[in-house]
Coordinates of C-alpha atoms and ligand atoms in Angstrom, one line a residue:
M1 CA -2.7 -110.3 177.0
N2 CA -0.9 -107.4 178.8
L3 CA 1.0 -108.2 182.0
G4 CA 2.4 -105.9 184.8
I5 CA 5.6 -107.2 187.0
I6 CA 6.2 -105.3 190.3
G7 CA 9.9 -104.7 191.2
S8 CA 13.3 -104.0 189.9
G9 CA 15.6 -106.8 190.7
G10 CA 17.4 -109.7 188.9
R11 CA 14.2 -111.8 190.0
E12 CA 11.9 -109.6 188.0
H13 CA 14.3 -109.9 185.2
A14 CA 14.3 -113.6 185.1
L15 CA 10.4 -113.3 185.6
C16 CA 9.8 -111.0 182.9
E17 CA 12.2 -112.9 180.5
A18 CA 10.4 -116.0 181.2
L19 CA 6.9 -114.7 180.8
S20 CA 7.8 -112.8 177.6
K21 CA 8.1 -116.1 175.9
S22 CA 4.7 -116.9 176.2
K23 CA 2.7 -116.7 173.2
K24 CA -0.3 -115.5 175.4
V25 CA 1.7 -112.6 176.3
D26 CA 1.2 -108.9 174.0
K27 CA 2.9 -106.7 176.1
I28 CA 4.7 -106.4 179.6
Y29 CA 5.1 -103.3 181.8
C30 CA 7.7 -103.4 184.7
F31 CA 7.0 -101.2 187.8
P32 CA 9.9 -99.7 187.6
G33 CA 12.2 -102.8 186.0
N34 CA 15.6 -102.2 185.2
A35 CA 18.0 -101.7 182.1
G36 CA 17.4 -105.4 181.5
T37 CA 13.6 -105.6 181.6
S38 CA 13.7 -102.3 179.2
K39 CA 14.9 -104.3 176.3
I40 CA 11.8 -106.9 176.5
A41 CA 9.2 -104.7 178.3
E42 CA 8.2 -101.2 179.2
N43 CA 9.5 -99.8 182.4
I44 CA 7.3 -97.6 184.1
L45 CA 8.5 -95.2 187.0
I46 CA 5.7 -95.4 189.4
N47 CA 6.1 -95.1 193.2
T48 CA 4.8 -99.1 193.9
D49 CA 3.8 -98.1 197.5
D50 CA 1.2 -95.9 195.7
F51 CA -1.3 -98.5 194.8
N52 CA -3.9 -96.0 193.6
A53 CA -1.5 -94.5 191.0
L54 CA -0.4 -98.1 189.9
K55 CA -4.1 -98.7 189.7
K56 CA -4.5 -95.7 187.2
F57 CA -2.0 -96.9 185.1
I58 CA -3.2 -100.6 184.8
L59 CA -6.5 -99.7 184.2
S60 CA -5.4 -97.2 181.3
K61 CA -3.2 -99.8 179.7
N62 CA -5.5 -102.8 180.0
I63 CA -3.0 -104.6 182.0
Q64 CA -4.9 -107.9 182.7
L65 CA -2.8 -109.6 185.4
I66 CA 0.0 -108.5 187.8
I67 CA 3.0 -110.5 188.7
V68 CA 4.3 -109.3 192.2
G69 CA 8.3 -110.0 192.9
P70 CA 9.3 -108.4 196.1
E71 CA 7.8 -108.8 199.6
K72 CA 7.0 -105.3 200.6
P73 CA 4.1 -104.7 198.6
L74 CA 2.6 -107.9 199.6
V75 CA 2.9 -107.4 203.1
E76 CA 1.4 -103.9 202.5
G77 CA -1.5 -105.7 200.9
I78 CA -1.2 -105.1 197.3
V79 CA -2.9 -108.4 196.5
D80 CA -6.1 -107.4 198.7
F81 CA -6.1 -103.9 197.1
F82 CA -6.1 -105.0 193.4
E83 CA -8.5 -108.2 194.1
S84 CA -11.0 -105.8 195.3
I85 CA -11.3 -104.4 191.9
N86 CA -11.3 -107.7 190.0
I87 CA -7.7 -107.2 188.5
P88 CA -6.0 -110.4 188.8
I89 CA -2.9 -110.6 190.9
F90 CA -0.4 -113.5 191.4
G91 CA 0.8 -113.4 195.1
P92 CA -0.5 -114.1 198.7
N93 CA -2.9 -111.6 200.4
K94 CA -1.8 -109.5 203.3
F95 CA -2.7 -112.1 206.0
A96 CA -0.9 -114.8 204.3
S97 CA 2.1 -112.2 203.8
Q98 CA 2.4 -112.1 207.5
L99 CA 4.4 -115.3 207.2
E100 CA 7.2 -113.1 206.0
G101 CA 6.1 -109.7 207.3
S102 CA 6.2 -110.9 211.2
K103 CA 8.7 -113.6 212.2
I104 CA 6.4 -113.9 215.3
F105 CA 3.3 -114.7 213.6
T106 CA 5.2 -117.6 211.9
K107 CA 6.7 -118.7 215.0
K108 CA 3.2 -118.9 216.9
I109 CA 1.9 -121.2 213.8
C110 CA 5.0 -123.3 214.2
E111 CA 4.2 -123.8 217.8
K112 CA 0.7 -124.4 217.5
Y113 CA 0.8 -127.0 214.5
K114 CA 4.2 -128.6 215.8
I115 CA 6.4 -127.6 212.8
P116 CA 10.0 -128.1 213.6
T117 CA 12.0 -124.7 214.1
A118 CA 14.5 -123.3 216.4
K119 CA 13.2 -123.0 220.0
F120 CA 12.4 -119.7 220.9
G121 CA 11.1 -117.0 223.2
I122 CA 9.3 -113.4 222.4
F123 CA 10.3 -110.6 224.8
E124 CA 8.3 -107.3 224.9
N125 CA 10.9 -104.9 226.2
I126 CA 14.8 -104.5 226.7
D127 CA 14.8 -105.8 230.3
K128 CA 12.9 -108.9 229.9
A129 CA 15.0 -110.0 226.9
K130 CA 18.3 -108.9 228.7
S131 CA 17.2 -110.8 231.7
F132 CA 16.6 -114.2 229.5
I133 CA 20.3 -113.9 227.6
S134 CA 22.1 -113.4 231.3
E135 CA 21.1 -117.2 232.1
T136 CA 21.1 -118.7 228.7
K137 CA 23.6 -120.4 226.3
F138 CA 25.4 -119.3 223.2
P139 CA 25.5 -118.9 220.4
L140 CA 21.8 -117.5 219.9
V141 CA 20.0 -115.4 217.4
V142 CA 18.3 -112.5 218.0
K143 CA 15.7 -111.0 215.6
A144 CA 13.4 -108.0 214.6
D145 CA 9.8 -109.2 214.1
G146 CA 9.0 -107.1 211.0
L147 CA 10.8 -106.8 207.6
A148 CA 14.2 -105.8 207.9
A149 CA 15.5 -106.0 204.0
G150 CA 17.6 -109.4 205.8
K151 CA 19.2 -107.3 208.2
G152 CA 17.3 -107.9 211.3
V153 CA 18.6 -111.0 212.2
Y154 CA 21.9 -111.2 214.5
I155 CA 23.8 -114.3 215.5
C156 CA 25.3 -113.8 218.7
E157 CA 28.1 -115.4 220.0
N158 CA 28.2 -113.9 223.6
K159 CA 26.2 -111.6 225.9
D160 CA 27.7 -108.4 224.7
N161 CA 26.8 -109.1 221.0
A162 CA 23.3 -110.0 222.0
S163 CA 23.0 -107.2 224.4
N164 CA 23.8 -104.8 221.8
A165 CA 21.2 -106.6 219.1
I166 CA 18.6 -106.1 221.7
E167 CA 19.2 -102.4 222.3
E168 CA 19.5 -101.7 218.5
I169 CA 15.9 -103.4 217.9
F170 CA 14.3 -101.7 220.4
N171 CA 15.8 -98.5 219.9
G172 CA 14.1 -98.8 216.3
K173 CA 17.1 -99.6 214.0
F174 CA 14.1 -101.6 211.9
G175 CA 11.3 -99.3 212.6
K176 CA 9.2 -99.5 216.0
A177 CA 9.7 -102.6 217.8
K178 CA 7.0 -103.9 220.5
H179 CA 8.7 -107.4 220.5
I180 CA 11.8 -109.1 219.8
L181 CA 12.5 -112.8 219.1
I182 CA 15.4 -114.6 220.7
E183 CA 16.0 -118.0 219.1
E184 CA 18.1 -121.2 219.5
F185 CA 21.0 -121.5 217.0
L186 CA 20.3 -124.1 214.6
K187 CA 23.5 -126.1 213.1
G188 CA 23.4 -127.7 209.7
E189 CA 23.4 -126.5 206.3
E190 CA 20.8 -124.1 204.6
M191 CA 18.4 -125.0 201.9
S192 CA 16.1 -122.8 199.8
Y193 CA 12.8 -124.7 199.3
F194 CA 10.1 -123.4 196.8
I195 CA 6.3 -124.2 196.1
V196 CA 3.7 -122.5 194.3
S197 CA 0.1 -122.6 195.7
D198 CA -3.5 -121.8 193.9
G199 CA -5.1 -121.8 197.3
K200 CA -6.0 -125.5 196.9
N201 CA -3.1 -127.2 195.4
I202 CA 0.3 -127.1 195.6
K203 CA 3.7 -127.9 193.1
R204 CA 7.0 -127.9 194.0
F205 CA 9.1 -125.5 192.4
Q206 CA 12.8 -126.8 192.8
T207 CA 15.6 -126.1 195.4
A208 CA 18.4 -124.0 195.4
Q209 CA 21.4 -123.0 198.2
D210 CA 22.4 -119.6 197.9
H211 CA 25.4 -117.9 199.6
K212 CA 24.3 -114.9 201.6
R213 CA 27.7 -113.5 203.1
V214 CA 29.8 -111.0 201.1
G215 CA 33.1 -112.9 201.2
E216 CA 34.6 -116.1 199.8
G217 CA 34.2 -119.2 202.1
D218 CA 31.0 -117.7 203.5
T219 CA 32.4 -115.1 205.4
G220 CA 32.0 -111.1 206.1
K221 CA 28.8 -109.4 206.2
N222 CA 25.3 -110.6 205.4
T223 CA 24.2 -109.4 201.8
G224 CA 21.2 -110.1 199.7
G225 CA 22.8 -113.0 198.2
M226 CA 26.0 -113.2 196.3
G227 CA 25.2 -116.3 194.3
A228 CA 23.2 -119.7 194.2
Y229 CA 23.0 -123.2 192.7
S230 CA 20.2 -125.4 192.1
P231 CA 19.2 -128.2 192.9
S232 CA 20.6 -128.0 196.6
R233 CA 23.0 -130.9 197.3
L234 CA 20.7 -131.8 200.0
I235 CA 17.4 -132.6 198.6
N236 CA 16.6 -136.4 198.4
K237 CA 13.1 -138.0 198.1
E238 CA 12.8 -138.6 201.8
L239 CA 13.7 -135.2 202.8
D240 CA 11.4 -133.7 200.0
E241 CA 8.6 -135.7 201.6
K242 CA 9.4 -134.7 205.3
I243 CA 9.6 -130.9 204.0
L244 CA 5.9 -131.3 202.5
E245 CA 4.3 -133.0 205.5
K246 CA 6.2 -131.6 208.4
I247 CA 6.7 -127.9 207.2
I248 CA 4.3 -127.0 204.2
Q249 CA 1.1 -128.6 204.6
P250 CA 0.8 -127.7 208.3
T251 CA 1.4 -124.1 207.5
L252 CA -1.1 -124.0 204.8
K253 CA -3.5 -125.8 207.2
A254 CA -3.1 -123.2 209.8
L255 CA -3.9 -120.4 207.4
K256 CA -7.0 -122.3 206.2
D257 CA -7.6 -122.6 209.8
M258 CA -7.5 -118.8 210.1
N259 CA -10.0 -118.4 206.9
C260 CA -6.8 -117.6 204.6
I261 CA -5.9 -119.3 201.4
Y262 CA -2.2 -118.9 200.2
K263 CA -1.5 -118.0 196.5
G264 CA 1.8 -117.6 194.8
F265 CA 5.2 -118.7 195.5
L266 CA 6.4 -119.8 198.9
Y267 CA 9.8 -119.9 200.1
A268 CA 10.8 -122.0 202.8
G269 CA 14.1 -121.1 204.3
L270 CA 15.3 -124.4 206.0
M271 CA 18.2 -125.5 208.0
I272 CA 18.8 -129.2 207.1
T273 CA 20.1 -131.3 209.9
N274 CA 20.8 -135.3 209.6
N275 CA 18.3 -135.3 206.8
E276 CA 15.8 -133.4 209.0
P277 CA 14.5 -130.1 208.0
Y278 CA 13.8 -127.4 210.4
L279 CA 12.1 -124.1 209.4
I280 CA 14.3 -120.6 209.9
E281 CA 11.5 -118.5 207.9
Y282 CA 9.4 -118.0 205.3
N283 CA 9.3 -115.8 202.3
V284 CA 6.1 -115.0 200.4
R285 CA 7.9 -114.7 197.2
M286 CA 10.6 -116.0 195.1
G287 CA 14.1 -115.7 196.4
D288 CA 16.7 -113.4 194.8
P289 CA 19.1 -114.9 193.3
E290 CA 17.4 -118.2 193.7
C291 CA 14.7 -116.9 191.3
Q292 CA 17.4 -116.0 188.8
T293 CA 19.0 -119.4 189.2
I294 CA 15.5 -121.8 189.0
I295 CA 14.1 -120.2 186.0
P296 CA 16.1 -120.9 183.3
K297 CA 15.6 -124.6 184.1
L298 CA 12.0 -124.4 183.8
K299 CA 10.6 -125.9 180.4
S300 CA 6.9 -125.3 180.8
D301 CA 5.2 -121.9 180.3
L302 CA 5.5 -119.6 183.4
L303 CA 2.4 -117.8 182.4
D304 CA 0.3 -121.1 182.3
I305 CA 1.5 -121.8 185.8
V306 CA 0.6 -118.2 187.1
L307 CA -2.8 -118.5 185.3
A308 CA -3.3 -121.9 186.9
C309 CA -2.9 -120.7 190.4
I310 CA -5.2 -117.7 189.7
E311 CA -8.0 -119.9 188.3
S312 CA -6.9 -122.5 191.3
K313 CA -6.4 -125.1 188.6
L314 CA -2.8 -126.3 189.3
D315 CA -3.8 -129.8 189.7
Q316 CA -4.7 -129.7 185.7
I317 CA -1.2 -128.7 184.6
Q318 CA 2.2 -130.3 184.8
I319 CA 5.3 -128.2 185.5
D320 CA 8.3 -129.7 183.7
W321 CA 12.0 -128.9 184.0
H322 CA 15.2 -129.3 182.4
D323 CA 17.3 -132.0 184.3
I324 CA 20.3 -130.1 184.5
N325 CA 22.4 -127.8 186.8
S326 CA 22.2 -124.3 187.0
L327 CA 24.4 -121.6 188.9
C328 CA 24.3 -118.1 189.4
I329 CA 27.0 -115.4 190.2
V330 CA 26.2 -111.9 191.2
L331 CA 28.3 -108.9 190.0
C332 CA 28.4 -106.5 192.8
S333 CA 29.3 -102.6 193.1
K334 CA 32.6 -102.3 194.9
G335 CA 32.1 -101.6 198.5
Y336 CA 28.5 -103.2 198.9
P337 CA 27.0 -104.1 201.3
D338 CA 28.6 -100.9 202.5
Q339 CA 28.7 -97.6 200.8
Y340 CA 29.2 -98.0 197.1
K341 CA 29.0 -95.6 193.9
K342 CA 26.2 -95.6 191.5
D343 CA 26.0 -94.5 187.9
M344 CA 29.2 -96.4 186.8
I345 CA 29.0 -97.3 183.1
I346 CA 29.2 -100.7 182.5
K347 CA 30.8 -100.9 179.0
N348 CA 31.1 -104.3 177.4
L349 CA 27.9 -105.7 178.2
T350 CA 26.4 -104.9 174.8
K351 CA 29.2 -106.6 173.2
I352 CA 28.7 -110.0 174.7
N353 CA 27.0 -113.0 172.7
L354 CA 25.2 -115.5 175.0
D355 CA 24.5 -119.0 174.1
Q356 CA 21.3 -120.9 175.0
N357 CA 22.8 -122.0 178.4
Q358 CA 23.7 -118.4 179.3
K359 CA 21.7 -115.9 181.0
I360 CA 22.5 -112.4 182.0
Y361 CA 19.9 -111.0 184.4
H362 CA 20.2 -107.4 185.4
A363 CA 19.5 -106.2 189.1
G364 CA 20.6 -102.6 189.9
T365 CA 21.0 -100.9 186.2
K366 CA 19.3 -98.4 184.7
I367 CA 19.8 -96.7 180.9
K368 CA 21.5 -93.3 181.2
N369 CA 22.2 -91.3 178.1
E370 CA 22.0 -94.7 176.3
D371 CA 24.7 -96.4 178.4
I372 CA 24.1 -99.0 180.9
V373 CA 25.0 -97.7 184.2
S374 CA 25.1 -99.2 187.7
N375 CA 22.0 -98.4 189.9
G376 CA 22.6 -100.4 193.1
G377 CA 24.8 -102.7 195.0
R378 CA 23.9 -105.7 193.2
V379 CA 23.9 -105.3 189.7
L380 CA 24.3 -108.4 187.3
N381 CA 23.4 -112.2 187.5
F382 CA 25.4 -114.5 185.6
V383 CA 23.6 -117.7 185.2
N384 CA 24.7 -121.0 183.5
L385 CA 23.3 -124.2 182.9
S386 CA 25.4 -127.0 182.7
R387 CA 25.8 -130.7 183.3
T388 CA 28.4 -129.9 186.2
F389 CA 28.5 -127.0 188.7
K390 CA 32.0 -126.7 188.2
K391 CA 31.6 -125.8 184.3
A392 CA 28.7 -123.8 185.1
R393 CA 30.9 -121.7 187.4
E394 CA 33.7 -121.4 185.0
S395 CA 31.3 -120.2 182.3
N396 CA 30.0 -117.6 184.5
I397 CA 33.3 -116.4 185.4
K398 CA 34.6 -116.3 181.8
L399 CA 31.7 -113.9 180.8
I400 CA 32.3 -111.7 183.9
E401 CA 36.1 -111.4 183.1
E402 CA 35.0 -110.6 179.6
I403 CA 32.9 -107.7 180.7
N404 CA 35.6 -106.6 183.1
W405 CA 33.9 -103.9 184.8
P406 CA 36.4 -101.8 187.1
N407 CA 33.8 -101.1 189.6
G408 CA 32.6 -104.5 190.0
F409 CA 33.6 -107.5 192.3
Y410 CA 32.1 -111.1 192.9
R411 CA 32.6 -114.4 194.6
K412 CA 34.8 -117.1 192.6
D413 CA 33.9 -119.6 195.0
I414 CA 30.2 -120.0 194.5
G415 CA 28.8 -123.5 195.0
F416 CA 32.0 -124.5 196.8
N417 CA 30.2 -127.3 198.6
V418 CA 28.9 -128.8 195.4
I419 CA 32.7 -128.0 193.5
E420 CA 35.7 -130.0 195.2
Ligands
AMP501 P1 16.5 -114.9 208.2 O1 16.1 -113.3 207.8 O2 15.5 -115.4 209.2 O3 16.4 -115.5 207.1 O4 17.8 -115.2 208.8 C1 19.1 -114.8 208.0 C2 19.8 -115.8 208.2 O5 20.3 -116.2 209.5 C3 19.5 -116.8 207.8 O6 19.6 -117.2 206.3 C4 20.5 -118.1 208.7 O7 21.8 -118.2 208.0 C5 20.7 -117.4 209.8 N1 19.7 -117.9 210.8 C6 18.5 -117.2 211.2 N2 18.1 -118.0 212.0 C7 18.8 -118.7 212.6 C8 19.0 -120.0 213.5 N3 18.0 -120.2 214.5 N4 19.9 -120.6 213.6 C9 21.2 -120.5 213.0 N5 21.2 -119.4 211.9 C10 20.2 -118.8 211.7
LIG502 N1 17.9 -115.5 198.7 C1 17.4 -114.8 199.8 C2 16.2 -113.9 199.7 O1 15.6 -113.9 198.6 O2 15.6 -113.9 200.8

């Protein structure tokens, strides 16, 4: 069958590669993909916000299944659009995608269904928000409601920080703001928890921990993710059961009570404190770079999993995993997450030979005059499967040094929590 994948990051390259191994797949089209996907699929430059343009192409190439990587098209209703014309598509619909698209939507579910999360208040103007922070304890967290590409969250140590955050959000930094969310600051360690759901059944899809800050020791600005490792060091049977019982199941029940089913990957961003899970946020997709970190551990055919979800038969398949550790390091353009150059040639990439435990997934890359050049802030993902996280990290670093890209930088300390 012919597949279409929406997205251009490392996550989509990892999904594309895993799907390309399925015997059932004839051809994959990536909208728009990157230099990595262009080797195993055909990249198509169509504006993915334009669902009608996508539809025209998808019908013309007889694409029988669409897999959506990023949140934006999901939140904008791409699933509803293609389901209405009977083209199978993997991901949650517009209503369910509010779990990521509106933090307030999720918080209200948490409140009603007693899902453990940070205490919060919702404020509809600057004055009310400021009056609240004048009489509360710090640190606290100020959040824009809608999608903000990971930037709409301010951890505030004092009143001045919080005041500034409130003004930026209400002044439209992340689009028009009708409300703002102010939360208690949760202490603990973060974990990314994934499931897949077919609307009736769910299956676990591994855990990971990512490093969001640009600097070593988890310092500096927030980024899209500088690296990750899987499994999370925090997961154990008891915690796993608590997450399913206290967080995932009540959320799916809440959606059901609103006449909505959830199909696709669901990513719970959790804070773990004394083996108790608290929901920080939901994402209605795989994580990036968690996807790149987790997918190489998958033994089962990814297409079988996706098809089982589409057909609501997830209970009839088993998802098998390699019992091994995985660690991913992201090679970024110097300057990221601020200003960085594009179109910088990555010379040595084609000279590298990978063994079966090594992967290089492209993110911000493209082909220009037959060269692979950078096309974004996060450029390449180096993933290694190994018995130990230490070995996985060393092997990744060795590869990155071999490539020796003068315009790149990376964190050498990914996984420091699990590596002495
Ligand atoms: P979010 O976009 O909601 O994932 O927030 C981005 C990051 O901010 C999270 O990954 C956490 O590191 C941090 N964060 C968000 N909410 C809280 C909270 N209530 N307490 C502590 N840290 C938080
Ligand atoms: N790794 C964080 C995210 O995908 O949002």
